Structure formats: C-alpha cells, structure tokens
Short mmCIF file of C-alpha atoms in Angstrom, two decimals:
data_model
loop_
_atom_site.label_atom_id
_atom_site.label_comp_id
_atom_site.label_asym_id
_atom_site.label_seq_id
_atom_site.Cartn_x
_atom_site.Cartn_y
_atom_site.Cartn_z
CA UNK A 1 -54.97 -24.78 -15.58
CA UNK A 2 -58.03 -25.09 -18.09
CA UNK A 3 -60.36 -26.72 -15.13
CA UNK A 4 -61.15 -24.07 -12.80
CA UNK A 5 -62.48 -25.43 -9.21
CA UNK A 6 -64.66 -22.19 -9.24
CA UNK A 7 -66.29 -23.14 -12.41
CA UNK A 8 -66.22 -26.92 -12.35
CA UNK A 9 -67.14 -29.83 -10.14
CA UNK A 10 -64.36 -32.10 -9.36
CA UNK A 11 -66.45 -35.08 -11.10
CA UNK A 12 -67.18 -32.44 -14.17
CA UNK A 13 -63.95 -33.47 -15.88
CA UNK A 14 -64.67 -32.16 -19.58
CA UNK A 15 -62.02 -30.20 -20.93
CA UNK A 16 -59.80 -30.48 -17.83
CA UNK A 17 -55.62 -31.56 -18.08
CA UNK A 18 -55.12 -35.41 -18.29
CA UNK A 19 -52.54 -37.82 -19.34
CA UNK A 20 -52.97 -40.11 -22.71
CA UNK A 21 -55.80 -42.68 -22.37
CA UNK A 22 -54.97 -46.18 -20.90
CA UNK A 23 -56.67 -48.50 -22.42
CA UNK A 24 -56.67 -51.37 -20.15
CA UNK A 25 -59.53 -52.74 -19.20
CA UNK A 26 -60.64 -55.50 -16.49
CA UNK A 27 -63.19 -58.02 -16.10
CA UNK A 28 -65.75 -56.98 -13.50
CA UNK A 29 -64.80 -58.82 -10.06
CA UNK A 30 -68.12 -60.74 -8.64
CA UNK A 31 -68.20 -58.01 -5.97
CA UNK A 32 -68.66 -55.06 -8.59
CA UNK A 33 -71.35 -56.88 -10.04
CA UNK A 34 -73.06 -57.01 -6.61
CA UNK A 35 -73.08 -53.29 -6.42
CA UNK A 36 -74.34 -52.61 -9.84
CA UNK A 37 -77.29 -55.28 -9.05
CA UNK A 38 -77.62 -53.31 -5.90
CA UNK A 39 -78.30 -50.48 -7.04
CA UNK A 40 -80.72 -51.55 -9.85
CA UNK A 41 -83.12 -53.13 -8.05
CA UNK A 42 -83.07 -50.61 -5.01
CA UNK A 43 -84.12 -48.34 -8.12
CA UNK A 44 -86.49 -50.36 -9.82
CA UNK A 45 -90.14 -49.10 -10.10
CA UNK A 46 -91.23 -51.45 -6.78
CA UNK A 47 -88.88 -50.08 -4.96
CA UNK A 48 -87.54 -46.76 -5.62
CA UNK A 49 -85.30 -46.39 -3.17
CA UNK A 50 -82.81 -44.67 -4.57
CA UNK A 51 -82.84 -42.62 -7.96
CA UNK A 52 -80.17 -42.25 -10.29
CA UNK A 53 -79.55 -38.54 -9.76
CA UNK A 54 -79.93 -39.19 -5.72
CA UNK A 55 -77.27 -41.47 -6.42
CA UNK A 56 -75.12 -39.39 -8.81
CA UNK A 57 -75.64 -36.37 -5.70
CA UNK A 58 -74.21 -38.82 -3.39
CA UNK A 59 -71.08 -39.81 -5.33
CA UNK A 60 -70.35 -36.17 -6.56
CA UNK A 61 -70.12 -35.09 -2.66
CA UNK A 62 -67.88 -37.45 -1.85
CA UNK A 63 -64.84 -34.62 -2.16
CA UNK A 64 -61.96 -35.09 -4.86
CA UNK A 65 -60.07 -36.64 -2.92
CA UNK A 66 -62.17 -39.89 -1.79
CA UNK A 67 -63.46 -39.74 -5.59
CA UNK A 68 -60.02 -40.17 -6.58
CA UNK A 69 -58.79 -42.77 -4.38
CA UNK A 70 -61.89 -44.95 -4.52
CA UNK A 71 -62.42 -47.33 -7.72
CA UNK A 72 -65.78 -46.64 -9.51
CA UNK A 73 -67.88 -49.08 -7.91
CA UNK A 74 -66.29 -48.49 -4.17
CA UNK A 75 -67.59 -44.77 -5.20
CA UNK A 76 -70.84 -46.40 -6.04
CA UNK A 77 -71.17 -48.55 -2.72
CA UNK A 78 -69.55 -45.58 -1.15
CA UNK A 79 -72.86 -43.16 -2.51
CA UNK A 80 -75.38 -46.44 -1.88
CA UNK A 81 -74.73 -46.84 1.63
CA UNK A 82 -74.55 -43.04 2.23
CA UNK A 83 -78.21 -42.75 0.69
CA UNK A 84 -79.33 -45.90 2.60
CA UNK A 85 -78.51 -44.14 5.68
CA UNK A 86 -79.85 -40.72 4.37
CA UNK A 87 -83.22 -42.20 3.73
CA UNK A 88 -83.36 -44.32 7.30
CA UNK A 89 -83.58 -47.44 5.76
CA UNK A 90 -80.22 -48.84 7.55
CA UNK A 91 -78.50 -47.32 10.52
CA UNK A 92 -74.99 -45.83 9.73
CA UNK A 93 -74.26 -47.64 13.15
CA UNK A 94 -75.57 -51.07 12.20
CA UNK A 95 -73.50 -51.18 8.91
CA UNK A 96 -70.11 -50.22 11.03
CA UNK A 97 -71.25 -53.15 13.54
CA UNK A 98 -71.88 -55.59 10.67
CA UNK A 99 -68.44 -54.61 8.85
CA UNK A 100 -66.89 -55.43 12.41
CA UNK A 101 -68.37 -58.73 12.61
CA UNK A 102 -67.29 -59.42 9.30
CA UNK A 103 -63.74 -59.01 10.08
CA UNK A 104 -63.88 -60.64 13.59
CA UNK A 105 -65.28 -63.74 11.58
CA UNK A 106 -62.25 -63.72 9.09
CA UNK A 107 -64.74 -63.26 6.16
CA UNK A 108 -62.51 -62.02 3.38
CA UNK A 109 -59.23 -62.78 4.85
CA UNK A 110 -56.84 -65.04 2.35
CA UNK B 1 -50.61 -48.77 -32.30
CA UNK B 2 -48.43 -45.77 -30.56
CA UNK B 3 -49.98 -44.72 -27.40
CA UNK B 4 -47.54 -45.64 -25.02
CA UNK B 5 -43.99 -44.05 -27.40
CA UNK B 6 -45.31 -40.36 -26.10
CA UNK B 7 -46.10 -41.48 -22.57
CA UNK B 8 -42.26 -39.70 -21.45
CA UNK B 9 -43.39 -36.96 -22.60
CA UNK B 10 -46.28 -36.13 -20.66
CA UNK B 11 -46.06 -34.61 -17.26
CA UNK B 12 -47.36 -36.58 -14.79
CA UNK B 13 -49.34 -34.66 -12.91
CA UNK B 14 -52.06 -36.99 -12.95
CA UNK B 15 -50.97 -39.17 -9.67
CA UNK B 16 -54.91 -40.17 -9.25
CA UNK B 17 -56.11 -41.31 -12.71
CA UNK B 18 -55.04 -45.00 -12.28
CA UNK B 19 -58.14 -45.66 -10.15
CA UNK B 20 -57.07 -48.83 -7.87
CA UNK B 21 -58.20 -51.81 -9.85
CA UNK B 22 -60.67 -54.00 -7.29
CA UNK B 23 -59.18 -56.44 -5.39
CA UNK B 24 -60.08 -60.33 -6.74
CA UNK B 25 -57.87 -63.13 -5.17
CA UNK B 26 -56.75 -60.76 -2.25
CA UNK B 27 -57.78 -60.11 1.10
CA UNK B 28 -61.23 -57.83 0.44
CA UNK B 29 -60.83 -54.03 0.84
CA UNK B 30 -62.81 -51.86 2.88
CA UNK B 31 -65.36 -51.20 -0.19
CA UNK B 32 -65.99 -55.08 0.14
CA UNK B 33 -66.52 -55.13 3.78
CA UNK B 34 -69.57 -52.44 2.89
CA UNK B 35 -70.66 -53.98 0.31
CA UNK B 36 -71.09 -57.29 1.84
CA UNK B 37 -72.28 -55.59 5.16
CA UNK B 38 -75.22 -53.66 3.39
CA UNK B 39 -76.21 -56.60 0.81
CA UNK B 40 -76.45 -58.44 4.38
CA UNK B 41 -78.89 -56.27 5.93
CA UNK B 42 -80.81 -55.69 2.88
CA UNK B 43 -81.58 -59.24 2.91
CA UNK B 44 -81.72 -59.26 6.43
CA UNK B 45 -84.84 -57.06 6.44
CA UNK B 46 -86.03 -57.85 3.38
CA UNK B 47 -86.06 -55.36 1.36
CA UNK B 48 -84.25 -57.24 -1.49
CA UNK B 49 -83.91 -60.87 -1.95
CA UNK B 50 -80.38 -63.54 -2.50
CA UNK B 51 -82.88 -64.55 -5.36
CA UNK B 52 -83.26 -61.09 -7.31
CA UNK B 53 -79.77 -60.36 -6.50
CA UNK B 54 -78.25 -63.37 -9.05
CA UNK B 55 -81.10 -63.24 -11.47
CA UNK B 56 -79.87 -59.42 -11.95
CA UNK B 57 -76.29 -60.41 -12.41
CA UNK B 58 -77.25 -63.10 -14.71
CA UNK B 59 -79.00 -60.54 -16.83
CA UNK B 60 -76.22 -57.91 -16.54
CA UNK B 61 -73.92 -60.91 -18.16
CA UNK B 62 -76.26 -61.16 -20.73
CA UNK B 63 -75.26 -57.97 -22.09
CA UNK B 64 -73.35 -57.43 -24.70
CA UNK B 65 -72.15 -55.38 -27.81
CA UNK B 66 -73.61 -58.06 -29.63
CA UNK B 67 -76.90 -56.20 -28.85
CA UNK B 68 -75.90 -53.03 -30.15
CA UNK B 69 -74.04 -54.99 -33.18
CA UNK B 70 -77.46 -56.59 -34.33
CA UNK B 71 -78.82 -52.60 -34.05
CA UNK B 72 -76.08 -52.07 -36.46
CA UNK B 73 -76.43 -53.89 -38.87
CA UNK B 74 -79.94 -54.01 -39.16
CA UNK B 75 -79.80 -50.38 -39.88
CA UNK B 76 -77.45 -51.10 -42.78
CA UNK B 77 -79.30 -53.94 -44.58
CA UNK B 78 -82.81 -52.01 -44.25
CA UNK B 79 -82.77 -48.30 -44.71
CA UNK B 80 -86.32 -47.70 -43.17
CA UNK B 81 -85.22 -49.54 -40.35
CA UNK B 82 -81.77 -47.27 -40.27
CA UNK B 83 -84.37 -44.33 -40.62
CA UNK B 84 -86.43 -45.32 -37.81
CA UNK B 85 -83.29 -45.45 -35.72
CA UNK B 86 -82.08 -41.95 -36.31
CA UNK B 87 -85.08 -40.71 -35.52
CA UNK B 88 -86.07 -42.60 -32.37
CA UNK B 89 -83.16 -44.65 -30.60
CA UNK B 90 -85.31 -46.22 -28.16
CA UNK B 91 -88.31 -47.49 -29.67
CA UNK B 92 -86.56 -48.67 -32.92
CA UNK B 93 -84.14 -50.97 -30.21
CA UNK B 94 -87.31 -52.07 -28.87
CA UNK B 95 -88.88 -53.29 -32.15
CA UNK B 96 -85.55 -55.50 -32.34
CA UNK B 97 -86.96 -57.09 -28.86
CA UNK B 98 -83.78 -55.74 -26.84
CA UNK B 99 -84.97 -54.00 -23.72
CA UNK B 100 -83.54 -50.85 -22.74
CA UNK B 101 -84.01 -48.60 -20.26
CA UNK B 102 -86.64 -45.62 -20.17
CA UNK B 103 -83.77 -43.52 -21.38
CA UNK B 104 -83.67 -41.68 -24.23
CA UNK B 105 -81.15 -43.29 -26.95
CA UNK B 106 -79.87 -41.23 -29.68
CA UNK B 107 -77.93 -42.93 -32.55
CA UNK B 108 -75.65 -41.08 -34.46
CA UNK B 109 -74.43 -41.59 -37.77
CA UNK B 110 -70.87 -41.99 -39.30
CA UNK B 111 -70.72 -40.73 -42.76
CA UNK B 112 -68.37 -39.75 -45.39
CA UNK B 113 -68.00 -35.72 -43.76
CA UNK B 114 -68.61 -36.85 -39.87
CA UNK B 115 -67.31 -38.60 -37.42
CA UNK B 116 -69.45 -38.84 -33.93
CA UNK B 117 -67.64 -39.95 -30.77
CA UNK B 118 -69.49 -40.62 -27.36
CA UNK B 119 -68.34 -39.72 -24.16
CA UNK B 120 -69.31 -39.10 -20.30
CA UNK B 121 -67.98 -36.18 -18.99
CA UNK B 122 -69.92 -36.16 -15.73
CA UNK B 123 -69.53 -39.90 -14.81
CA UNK B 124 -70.14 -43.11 -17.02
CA UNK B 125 -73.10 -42.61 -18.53
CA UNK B 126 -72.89 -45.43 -21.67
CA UNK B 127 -76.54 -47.59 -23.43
CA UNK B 128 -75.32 -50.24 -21.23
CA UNK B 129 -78.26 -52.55 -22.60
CA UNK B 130 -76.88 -52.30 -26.43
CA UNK B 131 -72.91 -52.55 -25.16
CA UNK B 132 -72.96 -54.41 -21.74
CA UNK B 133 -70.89 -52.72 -19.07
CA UNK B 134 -68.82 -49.84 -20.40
CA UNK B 135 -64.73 -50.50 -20.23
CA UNK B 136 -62.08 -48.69 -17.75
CA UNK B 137 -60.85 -45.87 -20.07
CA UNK B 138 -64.61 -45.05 -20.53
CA UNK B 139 -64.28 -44.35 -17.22
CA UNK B 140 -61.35 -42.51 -16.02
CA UNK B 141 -60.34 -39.25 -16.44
CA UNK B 142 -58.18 -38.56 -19.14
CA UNK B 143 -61.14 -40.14 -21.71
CA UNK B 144 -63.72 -37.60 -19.95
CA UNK B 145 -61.60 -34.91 -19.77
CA UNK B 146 -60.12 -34.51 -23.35
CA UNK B 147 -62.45 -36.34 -25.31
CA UNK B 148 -63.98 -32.93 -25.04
CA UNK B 149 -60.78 -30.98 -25.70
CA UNK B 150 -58.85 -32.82 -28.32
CA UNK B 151 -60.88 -35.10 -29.92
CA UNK B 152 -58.45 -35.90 -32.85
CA UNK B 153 -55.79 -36.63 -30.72
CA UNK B 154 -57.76 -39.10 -28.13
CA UNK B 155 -58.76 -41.06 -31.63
CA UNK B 156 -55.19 -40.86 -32.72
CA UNK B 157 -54.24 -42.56 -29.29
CA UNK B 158 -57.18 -45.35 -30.53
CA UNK B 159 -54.86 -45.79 -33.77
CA UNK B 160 -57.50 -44.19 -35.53
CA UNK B 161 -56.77 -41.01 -37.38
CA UNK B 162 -60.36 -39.23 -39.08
CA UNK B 163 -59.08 -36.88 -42.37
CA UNK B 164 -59.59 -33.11 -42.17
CA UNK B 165 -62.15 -32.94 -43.68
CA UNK B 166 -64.18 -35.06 -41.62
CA UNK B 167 -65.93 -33.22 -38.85
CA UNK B 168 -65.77 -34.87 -35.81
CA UNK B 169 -68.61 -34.14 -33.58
CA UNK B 170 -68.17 -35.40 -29.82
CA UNK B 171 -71.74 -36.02 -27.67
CA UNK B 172 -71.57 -35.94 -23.90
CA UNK B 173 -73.91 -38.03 -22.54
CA UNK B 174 -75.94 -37.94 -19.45
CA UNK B 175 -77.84 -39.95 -16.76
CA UNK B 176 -80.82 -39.24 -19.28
CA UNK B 177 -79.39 -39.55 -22.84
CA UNK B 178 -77.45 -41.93 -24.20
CA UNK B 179 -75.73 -41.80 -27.08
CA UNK B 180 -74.40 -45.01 -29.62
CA UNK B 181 -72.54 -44.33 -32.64
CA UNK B 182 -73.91 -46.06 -35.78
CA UNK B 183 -70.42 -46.88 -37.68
CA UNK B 184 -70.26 -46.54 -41.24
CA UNK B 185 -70.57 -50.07 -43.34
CA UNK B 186 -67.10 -51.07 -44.68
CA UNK B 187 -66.62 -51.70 -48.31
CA UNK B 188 -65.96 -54.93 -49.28
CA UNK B 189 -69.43 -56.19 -47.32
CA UNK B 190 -72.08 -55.93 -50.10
CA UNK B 191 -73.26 -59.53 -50.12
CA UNK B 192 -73.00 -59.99 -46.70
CA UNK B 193 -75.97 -61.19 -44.71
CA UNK B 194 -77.05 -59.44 -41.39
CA UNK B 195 -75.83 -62.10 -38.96
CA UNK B 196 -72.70 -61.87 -41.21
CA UNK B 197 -72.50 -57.90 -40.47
CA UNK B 198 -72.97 -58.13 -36.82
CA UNK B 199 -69.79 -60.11 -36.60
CA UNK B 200 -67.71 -57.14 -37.89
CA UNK B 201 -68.94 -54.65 -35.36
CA UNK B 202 -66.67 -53.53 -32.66
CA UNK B 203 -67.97 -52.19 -29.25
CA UNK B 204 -65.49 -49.39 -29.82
CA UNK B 205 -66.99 -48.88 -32.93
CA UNK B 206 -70.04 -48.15 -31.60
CA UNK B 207 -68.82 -45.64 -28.98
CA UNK B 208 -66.98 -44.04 -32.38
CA UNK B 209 -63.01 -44.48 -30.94
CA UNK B 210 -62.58 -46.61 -33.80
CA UNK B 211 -63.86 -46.89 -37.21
CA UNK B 212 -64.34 -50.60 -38.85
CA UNK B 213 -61.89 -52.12 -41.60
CA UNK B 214 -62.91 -53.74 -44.68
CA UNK B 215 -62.84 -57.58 -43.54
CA UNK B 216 -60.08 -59.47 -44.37
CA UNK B 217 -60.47 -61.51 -47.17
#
C-alpha cells in the first residue's frame, strides 16, 4: 500500500493505488448547480458565511466512508449544511423537520 | 484510444471510485431532500434570495473553456501579452475583461522540452472562471491519485503519449492556486487569426491531458 492512513488524509489522494481513469463525464443536474450557487453566495464578501477552507474542513471530516459513497456535490451539501448548523444559522432540527415535510408532500417522488 | 483494452487487468480494488452519478429523472435522493430543505430556509429567513440564486446559475453557465481558449490564444498572437501571462495569471485574465476569482492563477507553458499537467490532489481545485465547471475524472480518484505517481501513463490513458525527452512536470493545485496549462501552438496555424486560434483549443488542453493537433486541412 503506497497511501498510508497514518501519513495521509483519506481526501489526500496523491500518489495513492487507483484504477485507470474513466473518462466519462456528465452534465451537471439543476440540483448540483443549486449547491455550487449555494455555496458561492453564502461566501461572497456580503455574506461570508462560510469560507472555502471552513468548507473544505467540513467535507474532509466527513470519514472515508461517507466521502466515498456520496457524489461530489452531496459531499458539498453534505459539508454546507453541517457548517450552517455549526455556525447557528439553521437548526440541525429544523432542516430534519423540513426534509420530512418534503417527503410527506411527495416533493421529489416520480 | 486504448483505455478500456487494459481495464482486465487491473485489480479492482477500487469498489468506491465510481462516485454515484446524481439522480436526474428519478425519484430525488437524500442529498436532494437537503438541498432543497436548506435552499428553503435560506430563503425562508432571508439570508439569500430565489433571485440571486438563478442569476448565479446563469453566470456559472456562462462559463466556459472558451474563456480560457481566448487566454490562449491571445498569448500566442502577442508575445508581450504571453509574457504578461507567465508572469501574472490573474491580472493578465483580467486585462482580457474575464473575471476571476481573487485566486492566484499561474499559467504554465508547454514547450518543446516540457510538458505541464494540472491536477487536484486534495479535492477539485480547477480556474473554474477560464474552463467552466471541471469534468468527472477531474474529480475522482484515480486522476488525483496517480496523476501524481505516473504521470506518463495517466496521459497515455488520454491517447496522448509526451517523448522522453520531454519533461513532464505535474502542478497540484489548491483552494488558493490555480493552475491552467498554456498548450503549445500547432504548426500548420501561422496565418491564423485569434478568433481562428481559439477554436482549436481544447479544455483538456488547457488542463495539459492532451496536447493540440495540427488542424485538419
């Protein structure tokens, strides 16, 4: 094993064992584009809200095995929501309430 | 193209590198559900607005390489510009009137003994304002793991094979630096005009996976 967990990060991938690069690629879904715009403005000057190494912290402590499972922008609404709560400016307990409503209302079923 | 012949003959240890591509027509997954239920209560107490929300999009969607190509090739038809660009990424992007982050941009230079490729080994970190967002493989781990390792061979999985003799030199970027590759001008484009140029230039190009063909004629 050339990637030591003692030495290295689990998002510090340099150097580490991998497979051949696939080189597929996908159109950003609407959704993705909503978290990227998220987090832009909740960093812009006005607002600073969140700051791009608060939000690197946050996605790097998710634990290898939630970074691995979770596509890069559910890492990055993962991190945004984390920090959101972090900083008091939403409840954890209010976003879990909201994401039940959602659901009850059938918003996002096909 | 050959990447996929060796594919048998890697292990596949790798079980997590295919990162679940996001759900579009189907029923939303949970990442959705946050997303929808923060953007909600953002709005809800005003901290952002529906407004700033789409106008941001918009502009995101109005990046492209394009950008980056019209860097390009105004470095090769004006060698004080090209100058100006080597020495200061981000203010000579800014005299083209493309606005870029307050990062620092460094362009590097393809030339006859060195080839530069750009990678992220940390995350994604890419001049998103020169090449719009960056693609998948940019992304995922086997790029940001052996871009590092075995350059030659990652290229060679790009169809692009660099000579012996031609250094590569691989730049990790980071949330602070960004790095663009400035490709070197194919023969065969001497009378071409700038607008001309730009048309040639790859995005992959630019992030040095690729070099750039003589144009058909």
């Amino acid at each position: 094993m050339m990637s030591d967990p003692h030495f290295h990060s689990h998002h510090d991938m340099g150097g580490g064992p991998a497979g051949p690069v696939e080189r597929g690629e996908h159109d950003y879904a609407f959704w993705e584009k909503r978290v990227d715009a998220l987090m832009v403005l909740l960093s812009s000057p006005q607002r600073q809200l969140i700051r791009v190494d608060e939000l690197r912290r946050a996605i790097e402590s998710l634990g290898p095995d939630v970074y691995d499972r979770l596509s890069y922008y559910e890492r990055w609404i993962a991190a945004i929501s984390r920090l959101m709560v972090e900083k008091g400016v939403l409840g954890g307990a209010e976003i879990d309430a909201r994401i039940a409503d959602l659901r009850r209302r059938g918003v996002g079923k096909t | 193209m050959a990447t996929h012949e060796t594919h048998g003959q890697h292990d596949h240890n790798h079980a997590h590198d295919h990162a679940p591509l996001p759900d579009r027509d189907g029923a939303w997954s949970d990442a959705q559900y946050l997303e929808a239920a923060v953007r909600e209560l953002l709005l809800e107490k005003g901290i952002l607005t529906a407004d700033e929300i789409r106008r941001q999009i918009e502009a995101m969607d109005r990046r492209s390489p394009e950008q980056g190509a019209r860097v390009v090739a105004r470095a090769w038809v004006d060698p004080g510009y090209r100058q100006r660009l080597l020495q200061d990424g981000t203010a000579a992007v800014r005299e083209l009137g493309i606005e870029i982050e307050p990062v620092h941009l460094i362009v590097v230079e393809n030339t006859e003994r060195e080839h530069n490729l750009v990678v992220c080994t940390l995350c994604s970190c890419y001049p998103r304002n020169l090449l719009g967002l960056p693609p998948d493989w940019y992304k995922a781990r086997a790029y940001r793991s052996r871009a590092v390792s075995e350059p030659r061979t990652v290229l060679a999985e790009f169809g692009t094979a660099i000579p012996d003799h031609v250094a590569v030199r691989v730049h990790d970027s980071t949330a602070d630096m960004r790095y663009m590759v400035l490709p070197r001008r194919p023969s065969g484009t001497e009378g071409m005009g700038e607008a001309e140029l730009a048309a040639l230039i790859s995005r992959d190009s630019m992030i040095g996976v690729v070099t750039l063909a003589p144009p058909k004629p």
